Structure formats: structure tokens, C-alpha cells
Short mmCIF file of C-alpha atoms in Angstrom, two decimals:
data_model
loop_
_atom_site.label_atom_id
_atom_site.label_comp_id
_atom_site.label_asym_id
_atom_site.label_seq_id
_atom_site.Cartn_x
_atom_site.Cartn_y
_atom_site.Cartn_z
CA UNK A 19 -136.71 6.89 -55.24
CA UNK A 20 -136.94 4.51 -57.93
CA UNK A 21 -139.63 4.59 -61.17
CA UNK A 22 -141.97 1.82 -60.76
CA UNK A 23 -142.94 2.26 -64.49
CA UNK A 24 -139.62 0.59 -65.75
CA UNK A 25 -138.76 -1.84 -62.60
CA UNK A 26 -140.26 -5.23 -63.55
CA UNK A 27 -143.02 -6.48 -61.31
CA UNK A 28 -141.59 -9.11 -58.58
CA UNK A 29 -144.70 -11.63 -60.06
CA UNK A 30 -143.50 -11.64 -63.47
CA UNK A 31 -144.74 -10.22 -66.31
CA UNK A 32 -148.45 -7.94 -65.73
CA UNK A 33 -149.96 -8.45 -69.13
CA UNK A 34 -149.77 -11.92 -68.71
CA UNK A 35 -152.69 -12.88 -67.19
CA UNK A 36 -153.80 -16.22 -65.15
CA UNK A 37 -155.79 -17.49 -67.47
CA UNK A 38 -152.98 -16.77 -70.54
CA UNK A 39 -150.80 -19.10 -68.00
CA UNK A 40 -153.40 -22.08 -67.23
CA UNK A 41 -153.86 -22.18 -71.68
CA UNK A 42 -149.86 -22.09 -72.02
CA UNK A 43 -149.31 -26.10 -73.41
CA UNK A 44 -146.00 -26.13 -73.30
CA UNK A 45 -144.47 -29.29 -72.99
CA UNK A 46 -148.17 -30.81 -72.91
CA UNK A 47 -147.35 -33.63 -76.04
CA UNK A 48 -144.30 -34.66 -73.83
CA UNK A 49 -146.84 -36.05 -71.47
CA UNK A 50 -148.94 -37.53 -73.67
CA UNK A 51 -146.00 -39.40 -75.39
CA UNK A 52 -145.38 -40.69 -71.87
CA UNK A 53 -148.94 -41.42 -71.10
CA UNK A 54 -149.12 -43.68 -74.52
CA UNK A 55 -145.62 -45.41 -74.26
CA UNK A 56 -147.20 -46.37 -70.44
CA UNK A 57 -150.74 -47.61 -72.03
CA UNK A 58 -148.11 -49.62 -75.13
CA UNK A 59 -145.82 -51.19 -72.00
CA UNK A 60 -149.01 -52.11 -70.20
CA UNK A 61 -150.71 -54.04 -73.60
CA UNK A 62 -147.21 -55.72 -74.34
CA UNK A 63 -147.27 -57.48 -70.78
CA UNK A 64 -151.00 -58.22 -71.04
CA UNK A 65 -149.70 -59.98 -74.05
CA UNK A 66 -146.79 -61.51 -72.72
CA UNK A 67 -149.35 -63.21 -69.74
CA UNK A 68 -151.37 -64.12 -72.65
CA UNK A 69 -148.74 -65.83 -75.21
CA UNK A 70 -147.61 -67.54 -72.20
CA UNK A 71 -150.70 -69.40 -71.33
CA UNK A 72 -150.97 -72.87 -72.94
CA UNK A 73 -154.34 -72.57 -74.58
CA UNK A 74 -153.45 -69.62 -76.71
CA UNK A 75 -149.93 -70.78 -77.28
CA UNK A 76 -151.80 -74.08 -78.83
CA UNK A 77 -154.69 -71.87 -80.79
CA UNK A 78 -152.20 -69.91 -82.19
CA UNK A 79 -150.03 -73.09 -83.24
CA UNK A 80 -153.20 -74.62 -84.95
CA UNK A 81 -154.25 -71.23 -86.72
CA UNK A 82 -150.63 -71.13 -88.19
CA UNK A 83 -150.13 -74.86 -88.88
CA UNK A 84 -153.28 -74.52 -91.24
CA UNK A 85 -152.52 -71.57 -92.73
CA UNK A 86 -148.74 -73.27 -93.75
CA UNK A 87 -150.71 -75.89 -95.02
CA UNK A 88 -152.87 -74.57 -97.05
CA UNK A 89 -150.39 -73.42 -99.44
CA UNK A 90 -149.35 -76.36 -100.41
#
């Protein structure tokens, strides 16, 4: 017969409870890197459609063109 005080429960550990498991956050800034590299990819090709429309591309132009030229 074998002591069931020593063998280790076939569950895992018994003082860890359920709700010690659900708070465990390991590994839970790992997916909100990913979640914010995702949002950054999705603003950069918002931008891209943007820059490559010809009425920004020509705002932007102006706005710069001025501001060269009012240094001199």
C-alpha cells in the first residue's frame, strides 16, 4: 500500500487553488506587446493608403514648401 500523504496529487499541486491559477499573469505583457505591434502595423498602412493619395501628398508638399521658405 502506498502513503497518499507524500505521493503528489495526479492534478498538480492541492494548495494551489483555481482561482491562484486564473490570477497567474505569466507571460500576459508578451501579449500585449503583440497586441500593440498589431494596432502600430495597422496605423502604418492606414498611413501608407493615406501618403499615397494625391491630395495629402500635395497638402503635405505645400505645408513643407512654406515652411522651407520661410526661413529665408
Amino acid at each position: 500500500m502506498t502513503d497518499t500523504t507524500t505521493t503528489p496529487h495526479a492534478l498538480g499541486p492541492t494548495r494551489r487553488t483555481l482561482g491562484a491559477a486564473l490570477r497567474d499573469e505569466t507571460g500576459a505583457s508578451t501579449a500585449e506587446y503583440a497586441i500593440t505591434v498589431l494596432a502600430a502595423c495597422g496605423f502604418a498602412a492606414v498611413l501608407v493608403v493615406l501618403l499615397k493619395s494625391g491630395e495629402v501628398r500635395d497638402l503635405l508638399m505645400n505645408i513643407i514648401t512654406s515652411a522651407l521658405s520661410l526661413g529665408q
